[in-house]
Amino acid sequence: MFADRARIFIRSGKGGDGHVSFRRELYVPDGGPDGGDGGKGGDLIFVVDPGLNTLVDYRHKRKYCAGDGKEGSKKKCTGASGEDMILKVPAGTVVKDAETGKVILDMANRTEPVVLLKGGRGGKGNQHYATATMQAPKYAQPGQRAKELWVDLELKVIADVGLIGFPNVGKSTFLSRVTNAKPKIANYHFTTLNPNLGVVDLAEGNGFVIADIPGIIEGASEGVGLGYQFLRHIERTKVMIHLVDAASVEGRDPIEDIIAINKELEAYNPELAKRPQVIAANKMDAMPEEDSEVIIEMLEEAFADKDMKIFPISAVSGQGVKELLWYVNDLLKELPEEPIEFDQEYFFELQEDDDQESIVVKMEEPGVYSVEGPKVERMLGYTNLESEKGFEFFQKFMKENGILDRLEELGIEEGDTVQLYNLAFDYYK
């Protein structure tokens, strides 16, 4: 089964905690603190692997976590860094935030590895906190927390030209004639169940990559049929060849078919309707010449204001195919060479909790107030409140982060209790 979507959980590594220790050596008095720093957490990295063409590997495993940094140790030894997690994906993979659907990263034009989630910084050991007045600090800095996210991986094939049209109009036959691709061909709807790519080789080094997109039908943009599942693969194409059954072998009206599919493209993504489009009127060899002339005139009249050139062709006999391919080749030369890339819409750094906003101050009951939040937890983790220096740091933290002001706004009075998780203090100015 062609796997072009997957939802996975990704996480960078947590930074290792700083270490608290003191030098103990014979004949060396007052050795002082020698706790080492924690190691850096591993990064979560995406890289394009040219050998991959689906996301099938991500269907079986859902969680990908980089290694955590190790805690520092005595003798000022730094902890080992966590191992990076490298995720290999096919070219054209788009990484989106699972909750909002916004684009985080597009791997269409990436040749170098991309660090999506950086590992946490290692915490400082107690050796860094020694001062003239605090010569034996009993606290160290905890490592920076890991970053984690649920993401959707979507593969949008990289092709210059998209081959679109209703089922059974001859797209697979056309692709097999103009490229070395060997798509399955049969006389029933939805013969093609995944996008087929082929390379069109023209003279003097000219040519392009073409993708046969599985049959799009009315209602595809709303999830009808297979179209919705594969519409995403048209998004990178620069030019579309719209194949229609001009001979109406199955009783279809080619003009109505073109209008219907273009409505689906516009409903899915309005930008698609603005892309250059060429109409290939197929199966011209299945009708008398006078009838084929009438059909072409009707198509030209119906789409005269759409700037769509009409080419009468036969995918079976090859009639008119070479003229169509050269026209598309020249059209592509007027467009940018790089594959279409989607702009970043979701910035992980901006979504993280702001330290100020993550401090919650509230009155639990008359005379009892609580202060909580990630920043408060981190502060308590590396502050020794039993020491004079540590308690001074704690008071400074409460003032600089506006906690004292917020307590006063809530009406705190001297003698009231302030709770910080499992700690409690009496409030005095």
Coordinates of C-alpha atoms in Angstrom, one line a residue:
M1 CA 0.0 0.0 0.0
F2 CA 1.3 3.5 -0.9
A3 CA 1.9 5.3 2.4
D4 CA 1.9 9.0 2.0
R5 CA 0.7 10.0 5.5
A6 CA 1.7 9.3 9.0
R7 CA 1.2 10.7 12.5
I8 CA 4.1 10.5 14.9
F9 CA 5.3 11.8 18.3
I10 CA 8.7 13.4 18.3
R11 CA 10.8 14.5 21.3
S12 CA 14.3 16.0 21.7
G13 CA 16.5 14.9 24.6
K14 CA 16.3 16.5 28.1
G15 CA 19.5 18.2 29.3
G16 CA 21.4 16.4 32.0
D17 CA 21.2 17.8 35.6
G18 CA 24.2 19.6 37.1
H19 CA 25.9 17.6 39.9
V20 CA 26.4 18.6 43.5
S21 CA 29.6 17.2 45.0
F22 CA 32.7 18.4 47.0
R23 CA 36.3 17.6 46.5
R24 CA 37.5 15.1 49.1
E25 CA 41.2 14.5 48.9
L26 CA 43.8 13.6 51.5
Y27 CA 45.9 16.5 52.7
V28 CA 43.8 19.0 50.6
P29 CA 41.8 21.1 53.0
D30 CA 38.6 22.9 51.8
G31 CA 38.6 21.3 48.4
G32 CA 35.5 23.2 47.4
P33 CA 32.7 22.3 45.1
D34 CA 33.5 20.1 42.1
G35 CA 30.1 19.1 40.7
G36 CA 30.2 18.8 36.8
D37 CA 27.7 20.1 34.3
G38 CA 25.0 17.9 32.8
G39 CA 25.3 16.7 29.2
K40 CA 23.3 18.3 26.3
G41 CA 20.1 16.5 25.2
G42 CA 20.0 15.0 21.7
D43 CA 18.5 16.8 18.8
L44 CA 15.6 15.6 16.7
I45 CA 16.7 15.8 13.1
F46 CA 15.0 15.3 9.7
V47 CA 17.0 14.4 6.6
V48 CA 16.0 13.5 3.0
D49 CA 16.9 10.0 1.9
P50 CA 16.9 9.7 -1.9
G51 CA 16.3 6.0 -1.6
L52 CA 12.9 6.4 0.0
N53 CA 9.6 7.1 -1.9
T54 CA 7.0 6.4 0.8
L55 CA 6.4 6.9 4.5
V56 CA 5.6 3.3 5.2
D57 CA 8.3 3.0 7.9
Y58 CA 6.4 5.5 10.0
R59 CA 3.2 3.4 9.9
H60 CA 4.7 0.8 12.2
K61 CA 6.5 2.9 14.8
R62 CA 4.9 6.1 16.2
K63 CA 7.3 7.5 18.8
Y64 CA 10.8 8.9 18.1
C65 CA 12.8 10.3 21.0
A66 CA 16.3 11.6 21.1
G67 CA 18.6 10.6 24.0
D68 CA 18.6 12.5 27.3
G69 CA 21.8 14.1 28.5
K70 CA 23.5 12.4 31.5
E71 CA 24.0 14.0 34.9
G72 CA 27.3 15.6 35.6
S73 CA 29.6 13.9 38.1
K74 CA 32.3 14.7 40.6
K75 CA 35.7 16.0 39.7
K76 CA 34.0 18.6 37.4
C77 CA 33.2 15.9 34.9
T78 CA 30.5 16.8 32.3
G79 CA 27.8 14.3 31.7
A80 CA 27.6 12.6 28.3
S81 CA 25.4 14.2 25.6
G82 CA 22.3 12.5 24.5
E83 CA 22.2 10.7 21.2
D84 CA 20.5 12.5 18.3
M85 CA 17.5 11.0 16.7
I86 CA 17.7 11.2 12.9
L87 CA 14.5 10.6 10.9
K88 CA 14.9 9.8 7.2
V89 CA 12.1 10.8 4.9
P90 CA 11.5 10.9 1.1
A91 CA 12.0 14.2 -0.7
G92 CA 8.8 16.2 -0.7
T93 CA 7.8 15.3 2.8
V94 CA 5.9 18.1 4.7
V95 CA 5.9 18.1 8.5
K96 CA 2.8 19.7 10.0
D97 CA 1.6 20.3 13.6
A98 CA -0.9 17.6 14.3
E99 CA -3.2 19.9 16.2
T100 CA -3.4 22.9 13.9
G101 CA -2.4 21.4 10.6
K102 CA 0.1 24.2 10.0
V103 CA 3.3 23.6 8.1
I104 CA 6.4 23.4 10.3
L105 CA 8.9 22.1 7.7
D106 CA 9.0 21.3 4.0
M107 CA 11.7 18.9 2.9
A108 CA 11.2 19.6 -0.8
N109 CA 14.5 21.5 -1.4
R110 CA 16.5 20.4 1.6
T111 CA 19.9 18.8 0.9
E112 CA 21.2 19.2 4.4
P113 CA 19.9 17.7 7.7
V114 CA 17.4 20.0 9.5
V115 CA 17.3 20.2 13.3
L116 CA 13.6 20.5 14.1
L117 CA 13.7 20.1 17.9
K118 CA 16.9 21.1 19.7
G119 CA 18.0 19.1 22.7
G120 CA 17.9 20.7 26.2
R121 CA 20.9 22.5 27.6
G122 CA 22.8 20.7 30.3
G123 CA 22.4 22.1 33.8
K124 CA 25.4 23.7 35.6
G125 CA 27.1 21.9 38.4
N126 CA 27.6 23.4 41.9
Q127 CA 31.2 24.4 41.0
H128 CA 29.7 27.4 39.2
Y129 CA 27.9 28.8 42.2
A130 CA 30.8 29.2 44.6
T131 CA 31.4 32.8 45.7
A132 CA 33.4 34.5 48.4
T133 CA 30.5 34.3 50.8
M134 CA 29.0 31.0 49.6
Q135 CA 32.0 28.7 49.4
A136 CA 30.0 25.4 49.7
P137 CA 26.9 25.7 47.4
K138 CA 24.6 22.7 47.9
Y139 CA 22.6 23.2 44.7
A140 CA 23.1 22.8 41.0
Q141 CA 21.0 23.7 38.0
P142 CA 18.6 21.1 36.5
G143 CA 18.9 20.3 32.8
Q144 CA 16.7 22.1 30.3
R145 CA 13.5 20.2 29.6
A146 CA 12.9 18.3 26.4
K147 CA 10.7 19.6 23.5
E148 CA 8.0 17.3 22.3
L149 CA 5.3 17.5 19.6
W150 CA 2.8 15.3 17.7
V151 CA 3.3 15.9 14.0
D152 CA 1.7 14.7 10.7
L153 CA 4.0 13.7 7.9
E154 CA 2.6 14.2 4.4
L155 CA 4.4 13.2 1.2
K156 CA 3.6 15.5 -1.7
V157 CA 5.3 14.0 -4.7
I158 CA 7.8 16.3 -6.6
A159 CA 6.8 16.4 -10.2
D160 CA 6.9 19.2 -12.8
V161 CA 3.6 18.1 -14.4
G162 CA 0.5 16.6 -13.0
L163 CA -1.7 14.4 -15.2
I164 CA -5.3 14.8 -14.1
G165 CA -8.7 13.7 -15.3
F166 CA -11.7 11.5 -14.5
P167 CA -11.1 7.7 -14.2
N168 CA -10.8 5.8 -17.4
V169 CA -9.9 8.7 -19.7
G170 CA -6.5 7.2 -20.5
K171 CA -4.0 8.7 -18.1
S172 CA -2.1 5.5 -17.4
T173 CA -1.9 4.7 -21.1
F174 CA -0.6 8.2 -21.8
L175 CA 2.0 7.9 -19.0
S176 CA 3.2 4.5 -20.3
R177 CA 3.6 5.9 -23.8
V178 CA 5.6 9.1 -22.9
T179 CA 7.7 7.7 -20.1
N180 CA 9.4 4.4 -19.0
A181 CA 6.8 4.0 -16.2
K182 CA 4.7 0.8 -16.2
P183 CA 1.4 1.7 -14.6
K184 CA -1.4 -0.8 -14.3
I185 CA -3.9 -0.4 -17.1
A186 CA -7.4 -1.8 -17.2
N187 CA -10.9 -0.8 -18.2
Y188 CA -12.5 0.0 -14.9
H189 CA -12.6 2.9 -12.5
F190 CA -9.7 3.5 -10.1
T191 CA -7.3 1.2 -11.8
T192 CA -4.5 3.5 -10.5
L193 CA -4.4 3.4 -6.7
N194 CA -1.3 5.5 -6.1
P195 CA 0.5 8.3 -7.9
N196 CA 2.8 7.0 -10.7
L197 CA 5.9 9.1 -11.7
G198 CA 7.7 9.0 -15.0
V199 CA 10.4 11.0 -16.7
V200 CA 9.7 12.4 -20.2
D201 CA 12.9 12.5 -22.2
L202 CA 12.9 14.8 -25.2
A203 CA 15.7 15.7 -27.6
E204 CA 18.7 17.8 -26.6
G205 CA 18.4 17.2 -22.9
N206 CA 14.9 18.5 -22.7
G207 CA 12.3 16.8 -20.5
F208 CA 10.4 16.8 -17.2
V209 CA 8.9 14.6 -14.5
I210 CA 5.2 13.8 -14.8
A211 CA 2.9 12.3 -12.2
D212 CA -0.3 10.4 -13.0
I213 CA -2.7 11.4 -10.2
P214 CA -5.3 8.8 -9.4
G215 CA -8.8 9.6 -10.7
I216 CA -10.4 12.7 -9.3
I217 CA -14.2 12.8 -9.4
E218 CA -16.9 15.2 -8.3
G219 CA -16.9 15.7 -4.6
A220 CA -13.2 14.7 -4.3
S221 CA -12.4 17.8 -2.3
E222 CA -15.1 16.7 0.2
G223 CA -13.7 13.2 0.5
V224 CA -15.7 11.4 -2.2
G225 CA -13.8 8.6 -4.0
L226 CA -10.0 8.5 -4.0
G227 CA -9.4 12.0 -5.2
Y228 CA -9.2 13.7 -1.7
Q229 CA -6.5 11.2 -0.7
F230 CA -4.3 12.1 -3.6
L231 CA -5.1 15.8 -4.3
R232 CA -2.2 16.8 -2.2
H233 CA 0.2 15.4 -4.8
I234 CA -0.9 18.0 -7.3
E235 CA 0.1 20.8 -5.1
R236 CA 3.8 20.8 -6.1
T237 CA 3.1 20.5 -9.9
K238 CA 3.8 23.6 -11.9
V239 CA 1.7 22.6 -15.0
M240 CA -1.3 20.3 -15.3
I241 CA -2.2 18.2 -18.3
H242 CA -6.0 17.7 -18.2
L243 CA -6.8 14.5 -20.0
V244 CA -10.4 14.1 -21.2
D245 CA -12.3 11.4 -23.2
A246 CA -13.0 13.5 -26.2
A247 CA -14.7 10.6 -28.0
S248 CA -17.2 10.1 -25.1
V249 CA -16.5 6.4 -25.2
E250 CA -18.3 6.0 -21.9
G251 CA -20.9 8.6 -22.6
R252 CA -19.2 11.4 -20.7
D253 CA -19.3 15.1 -21.8
P254 CA -15.6 16.3 -21.9
I255 CA -16.6 19.9 -21.3
E256 CA -18.6 19.1 -18.2
D257 CA -15.8 16.9 -17.0
I258 CA -13.2 19.7 -17.3
I259 CA -15.5 22.2 -15.5
A260 CA -16.2 19.6 -12.7
I261 CA -12.6 18.7 -12.0
N262 CA -11.5 22.3 -12.0
K263 CA -14.2 23.1 -9.4
E264 CA -12.7 20.3 -7.2
L265 CA -9.2 21.7 -7.6
E266 CA -10.3 25.2 -6.6
A267 CA -12.3 23.8 -3.6
Y268 CA -9.3 21.9 -2.4
N269 CA -6.7 24.7 -2.9
P270 CA -7.6 28.0 -4.8
E271 CA -4.0 28.3 -5.9
L272 CA -4.3 25.1 -8.0
A273 CA -6.9 26.8 -10.2
K274 CA -4.3 29.5 -11.1
R275 CA -1.7 27.0 -12.4
P276 CA -1.1 26.7 -16.1
Q277 CA -3.3 23.9 -17.6
V278 CA -3.2 22.2 -21.0
I279 CA -6.2 20.2 -22.3
A280 CA -5.4 16.9 -23.9
A281 CA -8.4 15.7 -25.9
N282 CA -7.7 11.9 -25.9
K283 CA -9.1 9.0 -27.9
M284 CA -9.4 11.1 -31.1
D285 CA -8.7 7.9 -33.1
A286 CA -12.0 6.4 -31.9
M287 CA -14.1 8.8 -33.9
P288 CA -14.5 10.0 -37.5
E289 CA -12.3 13.0 -38.5
E290 CA -15.3 15.4 -39.0
D291 CA -16.6 14.6 -35.5
S292 CA -13.1 15.2 -34.0
E293 CA -13.0 18.6 -35.6
V294 CA -16.4 19.5 -34.1
I295 CA -15.3 18.4 -30.6
I296 CA -12.1 20.4 -30.8
E297 CA -14.0 23.5 -31.9
M298 CA -16.5 23.1 -29.0
L299 CA -13.6 22.8 -26.5
E300 CA -11.8 25.8 -27.8
E301 CA -15.0 27.8 -27.7
A302 CA -15.9 26.7 -24.2
F303 CA -12.5 27.5 -22.7
A304 CA -11.4 30.4 -24.9
D305 CA -11.3 32.8 -21.9
K306 CA -9.3 30.3 -19.7
D307 CA -6.1 30.5 -21.7
M308 CA -6.0 26.7 -22.0
K309 CA -4.5 25.3 -25.2
I310 CA -6.3 22.3 -26.7
F311 CA -4.3 19.3 -28.1
P312 CA -6.1 16.5 -30.0
I313 CA -4.2 13.3 -29.1
S314 CA -4.4 9.5 -29.0
A315 CA -2.5 7.9 -26.1
V316 CA -2.7 4.6 -27.9
S317 CA -1.5 5.6 -31.4
G318 CA 0.7 8.5 -30.3
Q319 CA -1.2 11.0 -32.5
G320 CA -0.4 14.6 -31.3
V321 CA 1.5 13.5 -28.2
K322 CA 4.9 14.9 -29.2
E323 CA 3.5 18.3 -30.0
L324 CA 1.8 18.3 -26.6
L325 CA 5.0 17.4 -24.7
W326 CA 7.1 20.0 -26.5
Y327 CA 4.5 22.7 -25.7
V328 CA 4.5 21.7 -22.0
N329 CA 8.3 21.6 -22.0
D330 CA 8.5 25.2 -23.3
L331 CA 5.9 26.2 -20.8
L332 CA 8.0 24.9 -17.9
K333 CA 11.0 26.9 -19.0
E334 CA 9.1 30.1 -18.2
L335 CA 8.5 28.9 -14.6
P336 CA 11.0 28.6 -11.7
E337 CA 13.1 25.5 -11.7
E338 CA 13.0 24.7 -8.0
P339 CA 10.1 22.5 -6.7
I340 CA 7.2 24.4 -5.2
E341 CA 7.9 24.7 -1.4
F342 CA 5.4 25.5 1.3
D343 CA 6.1 28.3 3.7
Q344 CA 6.5 27.7 7.4
E345 CA 3.3 28.5 9.3
Y346 CA 4.0 27.0 12.7
F347 CA 6.9 28.2 14.8
F348 CA 7.5 25.8 17.7
E349 CA 9.6 28.3 19.7
L350 CA 6.6 30.7 19.8
Q351 CA 4.3 28.1 21.1
E352 CA 6.2 27.2 24.2
D353 CA 4.9 28.6 27.5
D354 CA 6.1 32.0 28.3
D355 CA 7.9 31.9 31.6
Q356 CA 6.1 34.9 33.0
E357 CA 2.7 33.6 32.0
S358 CA 3.5 30.1 33.4
I359 CA 3.6 31.4 36.9
V360 CA 0.1 31.1 38.6
V361 CA -0.6 33.1 41.7
K362 CA -4.0 32.6 43.4
M363 CA -5.7 32.7 46.8
E364 CA -6.7 29.2 47.9
E365 CA -8.6 30.4 50.9
P366 CA -8.6 33.4 53.2
G367 CA -5.0 33.9 54.5
V368 CA -3.5 31.1 52.2
Y369 CA -2.0 31.8 48.8
S370 CA -0.3 29.5 46.3
V371 CA 2.4 30.1 43.7
E372 CA 2.9 27.5 41.0
G373 CA 4.2 27.0 37.5
P374 CA 7.1 25.4 35.5
K375 CA 9.5 28.3 36.2
V376 CA 8.8 28.1 39.9
E377 CA 9.5 24.3 39.8
R378 CA 12.8 24.9 38.0
M379 CA 13.8 27.6 40.5
L380 CA 13.1 25.3 43.5
G381 CA 15.1 22.5 41.8
Y382 CA 18.4 24.4 41.9
T383 CA 17.9 26.7 44.9
N384 CA 19.0 25.7 48.4
L385 CA 16.6 27.7 50.6
E386 CA 18.3 26.6 53.8
S387 CA 21.4 28.7 52.9
E388 CA 21.5 32.4 53.3
K389 CA 22.6 32.9 49.7
G390 CA 19.9 30.6 48.4
F391 CA 17.2 32.4 50.4
E392 CA 18.4 35.8 49.0
F393 CA 18.1 34.4 45.5
F394 CA 14.6 33.1 46.3
Q395 CA 13.5 36.6 47.5
K396 CA 15.0 38.2 44.4
F397 CA 13.2 35.7 42.2
M398 CA 9.8 36.5 43.8
K399 CA 10.3 40.2 43.3
E400 CA 11.8 40.2 39.8
N401 CA 9.0 38.0 38.4
G402 CA 6.3 40.2 39.9
I403 CA 5.0 37.5 42.3
L404 CA 5.1 39.8 45.3
D405 CA 3.1 42.5 43.4
R406 CA 0.5 39.9 42.3
L407 CA 0.2 38.7 45.9
E408 CA -0.5 42.2 47.1
E409 CA -3.0 42.7 44.3
L410 CA -4.9 39.7 45.7
G411 CA -4.9 41.3 49.2
I412 CA -2.2 39.4 51.0
E413 CA -1.4 40.6 54.5
E414 CA 1.5 40.1 56.9
G415 CA 1.3 36.8 58.6
D416 CA -0.6 35.1 55.7
T417 CA 0.8 31.8 54.3
V418 CA 2.4 31.5 50.9
Q419 CA 2.6 27.9 49.5
L420 CA 5.1 26.8 46.8
Y421 CA 4.2 23.2 46.2
N422 CA 5.4 21.4 49.4
L423 CA 6.9 24.5 50.9
A424 CA 5.1 27.1 53.0
F425 CA 6.2 30.6 54.2
D426 CA 4.8 33.3 56.3
Y427 CA 4.5 36.6 54.4
Y428 CA 6.2 39.7 55.9
K429 CA 7.3 42.9 54.1

